[in-house]
Amino acid sequence: MRMNRLAATMAAVLATALAAGCSGGGSSAEPAPQTTTAAAGPVKLVYWTWAPNMDKIAAAWNAKNPDIQVTVSKQAGGDDAAAKFLTAAKAGNPPDLVQAEYQMLPSFVAADAVADLSAEIASAKAEFSEGIWRMVTLGTEGVYALPQDSGPMMLYYRQDLLKKYGVEVPKTWEQYAQAARTVREKDPKVFLGTFSSKDPGAFAGLAQQAGAQWWSIAGESWKVAVDDPATRKVADYWGGLVKEGVIDDQPYFTPEWNKALNDGTLLSWPSAVWGPGVLSTNAPKGKGKWAIAPLPQWSEGENFSGFWGGSSTAVAEKSPNRAAAVKFATWLNTDPEAVGMLVSEAAIYPAVSDAGSRLGSAPEYFSNQEDFWQQATTIAATARGFTFGPNVNVAYSAWKDAFDKAVRDKSSFSSALATVQESTVADMRKSGFQLAR
Amino acid sequence: MAATTVPGRTAAPRASRAGAVVPTAILLLGALYCLLPVSWVVVAATKSKAELFSTSTFVPGTGLLSNIADLAAYRDGVFWLWLANTVLYAGGGALLSTAVSTVSGYALAKYAFPGRNLIFTVLIGGVLVPAVVLAIPQYLLFSSFGLADTYWSVLLPQILSPYGVYLARIYAAAAVPDALLEAARIDGAGHWLLMRKVALPLMLPGMVTIFLFQFTAIWNNFLLPFIMLGDDAKFPLTVGLYTLLAAGANQPALYNLIITGTLISLVPLVALFLTMQRHWRTDLAGGALKS
């Protein structure tokens, strides 16, 4: 009793002190932001994103919609952004709109952090391909976000150097392995490719191409199959190449990797449609020498690809302005003008189906391949994805640990995969998800 | 006898010379260990985009000015806003923290009151809890006050620094003689005057130390502002530069800008340490004379 009164007094004193402090600081610094009130004046929306120049796109919206004003707050991207959003949602002050990577969306849904928009945006479905739409419905009746960009995968290769080593652009993975051996024979300093044990996203894309389904929802329970036969095939293929030593095993996005891309000792990169941005910055010397082709296939006559990366726009469950937020998100991701700006300002590959018509001329870096975007759009149509589960971050870090070790010890990649499956299942069980057997 | 003294005489200086060489070598190694990464930042900041990953590591490049220009132009100069925010957080936070630490340290050292040892024990316990662990609970707490995502959410948690109070208490106990306080008290000085005119001038070197510690800690703090702040106009440099690093999959990290930004963010810290060093020297001298 006495403790309670003491605590109450303390809280009151603290609150007064804080209020005094705030009003004192308000004159010198910016006034503390008010919580959005839906009463008078325009609806104010806060949008967390890491896509470049999104503030300019929001400014275009704000100019035309005086009653719905969007403030863009640029965040750091990746896994940390997801953790930060989840924490903010838990504390009760999330932004109204948030950029959500497809693989993170299920964890947002599981934490009730994002709203089910199926009532509001069912009509937008027609704008997107089925594969991409599945990423935001998770294979359920709900719709948890609007797709924004996607990362269909393709093979980037050094046109001039493949010619120099007398290697054809590989059409199947078998040919890719042969080509890797040929390149090693002609010049032992050069690798056709590398296997990165730091990029589970890239591996997931290759597994999708092979037809993997890592997660699926059956009724009320989840099914996890990270080590399904398709994925095992992909793992063993790359494990074999690494063990044989015909491809390199250094991870992507390191300074060494940049250097290898730049000086022509690394000849190909199975990557996503956002590759040009990476290549032009990290390998400036390769300008006009790289080209794209569809990913090599598992058997001749097939035509599949997978997704690496891509994100969507979700609305926070706790946002008091859901209708306005949905309106903005729909405009941003489907309106021709907005999508055009996503391409030109934010440099992303939009998720809408008729993206190709808005992409214009080839990126400057690919001046040697004038039909770059036409090719990319054709490839994008062949990409198939899978439903991500609620603990992708756990699965991905287990993947990094297991494959790091497998690469170091040159041990079996499919047993590394079994470890990932085990950790993923164990974590889901621990978090209380129902698992189908 | 003579045979033993002669080698003894030559051995003594040799031993002391060897004794001086080893610590010097270790210190030099330590300096190298600390300065090598900094020198890498300095060199790398001079490299242009094309040079960064293609030229050899410690060969200076030609892009420093264009890097700075790019950084200044990035999102209409948001870097300078982040710098100003950092100065506000670190400067304001360190000043307030020093004030709080000094006053409480002085009180703990020089006044006997019930619960003094309890408070001090709790403080020692507080020193052992890393600030990182507290960031998320603090965020939830500030959210329930409606203070998350404000300048206060970053400033307030850093004001009370257990280590600062601990340091101030130790310093006050050593630097402010009881006899002096007693004499002033006999002359009719009240508590306020006593602290302002007698204790604080003596504690100045200690205060500078606490200020520098806190300033550096806040300047480099990442997790607290990262969690607390959603509005990128309130970010400090650490969080701001991180948005350039983790720029998303379809955008490569802006390494040139990050490295240049890091270099610029080092400048105020180095300048502060150089100007404040004077006070630290008095601190060391004062300590030497005390016993």
Short mmCIF file of C-alpha atoms in Angstrom, two decimals, chain A residues 11 14 18 21-22 24-25 29-33 48 50-53 55 71-78 80-81 84 87-93 101 149 253-255 258-259 262 274 277-278 281-282 284-285 308-310 346-349, chain B residues 49-56 74-76 81-82 85 88 136 139-140 142-152 156 222 225-235 239 242-256:
data_model
loop_
_atom_site.label_atom_id
_atom_site.label_comp_id
_atom_site.label_asym_id
_atom_site.label_seq_id
_atom_site.Cartn_x
_atom_site.Cartn_y
_atom_site.Cartn_z
CA ALA A 11 5.34 8.86 -11.24
CA LEU A 14 8.45 12.43 -12.90
CA LEU A 18 9.08 15.65 -17.98
CA GLY A 21 11.35 19.66 -19.56
CA CYS A 22 9.44 19.24 -22.77
CA GLY A 24 11.34 24.13 -21.97
CA GLY A 25 13.02 22.30 -24.82
CA ALA A 29 14.48 22.51 -30.53
CA GLU A 30 11.72 21.16 -32.71
CA PRO A 31 8.46 20.66 -30.88
CA ALA A 32 7.89 17.09 -29.80
CA PRO A 33 5.77 15.29 -32.39
CA TRP A 48 9.10 3.60 -42.64
CA TRP A 50 14.63 2.22 -46.84
CA ALA A 51 14.07 2.59 -50.58
CA PRO A 52 16.01 5.60 -51.83
CA ASN A 53 14.17 8.82 -52.69
CA ASP A 55 10.43 11.01 -49.76
CA THR A 71 5.95 11.60 -43.94
CA VAL A 72 8.68 9.24 -45.05
CA SER A 73 11.23 8.22 -42.45
CA LYS A 74 14.17 6.46 -44.04
CA GLN A 75 15.31 3.49 -42.01
CA ALA A 76 18.11 1.02 -42.22
CA GLY A 77 17.02 -1.94 -44.28
CA GLY A 78 17.21 -5.64 -43.69
CA ASP A 80 17.20 -4.95 -38.16
CA ALA A 81 14.40 -2.95 -39.73
CA LYS A 84 12.73 -2.46 -34.96
CA THR A 87 9.49 -3.70 -31.16
CA ALA A 88 7.66 -0.49 -32.06
CA ALA A 89 4.47 -2.43 -32.76
CA LYS A 90 4.76 -4.20 -29.45
CA ALA A 91 5.25 -0.90 -27.62
CA GLY A 92 2.17 0.48 -29.32
CA ASN A 93 3.66 3.19 -31.49
CA GLU A 101 10.46 -7.78 -47.03
CA ASP A 149 9.22 -4.73 -55.70
CA PHE A 253 29.29 -8.30 -51.10
CA THR A 254 32.74 -8.38 -49.52
CA PRO A 255 35.55 -6.13 -50.70
CA ASN A 258 33.94 -6.65 -55.39
CA LYS A 259 37.54 -6.80 -56.46
CA ASN A 262 35.95 -5.70 -61.01
CA TRP A 274 18.50 -5.42 -58.83
CA GLY A 277 22.95 -1.23 -59.03
CA VAL A 278 25.40 -3.50 -57.23
CA THR A 281 28.97 0.59 -57.91
CA ASN A 282 31.16 -2.34 -56.97
CA PRO A 284 32.83 0.02 -62.27
CA LYS A 285 35.48 -1.41 -64.61
CA TRP A 308 15.89 -13.09 -54.22
CA GLY A 309 14.73 -10.09 -52.22
CA GLY A 310 11.77 -7.90 -52.85
CA ALA A 346 13.84 4.49 -56.08
CA ALA A 347 15.61 2.29 -58.65
CA ILE A 348 13.52 -0.75 -57.87
CA TYR A 349 11.99 -3.39 -60.09
CA LYS B 49 34.15 4.91 -55.84
CA ALA B 50 36.29 3.33 -58.52
CA GLU B 51 39.39 3.32 -56.34
CA LEU B 52 37.89 2.00 -53.11
CA PHE B 53 37.94 -1.68 -53.98
CA SER B 54 40.53 -1.68 -56.70
CA THR B 55 43.58 0.13 -55.35
CA SER B 56 45.85 -1.23 -52.67
CA TYR B 74 23.14 13.19 -49.96
CA ARG B 75 19.42 13.67 -49.32
CA ASP B 76 19.81 17.47 -49.26
CA LEU B 81 21.41 17.46 -39.50
CA TRP B 82 22.56 14.13 -38.04
CA ASN B 85 21.70 15.99 -33.54
CA LEU B 88 23.02 17.96 -29.16
CA ILE B 136 14.56 -2.23 -24.94
CA TYR B 139 12.03 1.94 -25.02
CA LEU B 140 8.90 0.24 -23.68
CA PHE B 142 9.32 5.70 -22.79
CA SER B 143 6.61 4.46 -25.12
CA SER B 144 4.17 4.22 -22.25
CA PHE B 145 5.04 7.82 -21.31
CA GLY B 146 4.46 8.82 -24.92
CA LEU B 147 8.05 9.99 -25.13
CA ALA B 148 9.42 7.49 -27.64
CA ASP B 149 10.73 9.06 -30.84
CA THR B 150 11.50 12.40 -29.16
CA TYR B 151 14.81 14.08 -28.40
CA TRP B 152 14.17 13.36 -24.73
CA LEU B 156 17.12 11.25 -20.56
CA PHE B 222 24.03 3.15 -31.46
CA PRO B 225 18.84 5.88 -30.51
CA PHE B 226 18.33 3.08 -33.03
CA ILE B 227 15.50 1.67 -30.96
CA MET B 228 14.08 4.92 -29.62
CA LEU B 229 13.92 7.00 -32.78
CA GLY B 230 11.69 6.39 -35.76
CA ASP B 231 11.93 9.81 -37.35
CA ASP B 232 15.07 10.03 -39.46
CA ALA B 233 15.29 13.79 -38.85
CA LYS B 234 16.17 13.05 -35.22
CA PHE B 235 18.80 10.38 -35.91
CA VAL B 239 22.04 5.50 -36.77
CA TYR B 242 23.77 2.86 -40.64
CA THR B 243 20.86 3.63 -42.96
CA LEU B 244 23.47 4.16 -45.67
CA LEU B 245 25.11 0.85 -44.90
CA ALA B 246 21.97 -1.29 -44.75
CA ALA B 247 20.37 0.37 -47.72
CA GLY B 248 18.35 -2.65 -48.78
CA ALA B 249 19.04 -5.36 -51.29
CA ASN B 250 18.47 -3.41 -54.47
CA GLN B 251 20.79 -0.62 -53.44
CA PRO B 252 24.45 -1.25 -52.77
CA ALA B 253 25.83 0.09 -49.51
CA LEU B 254 27.18 3.59 -49.99
CA TYR B 255 30.64 2.72 -48.70
CA ASN B 256 32.33 5.91 -49.86
#
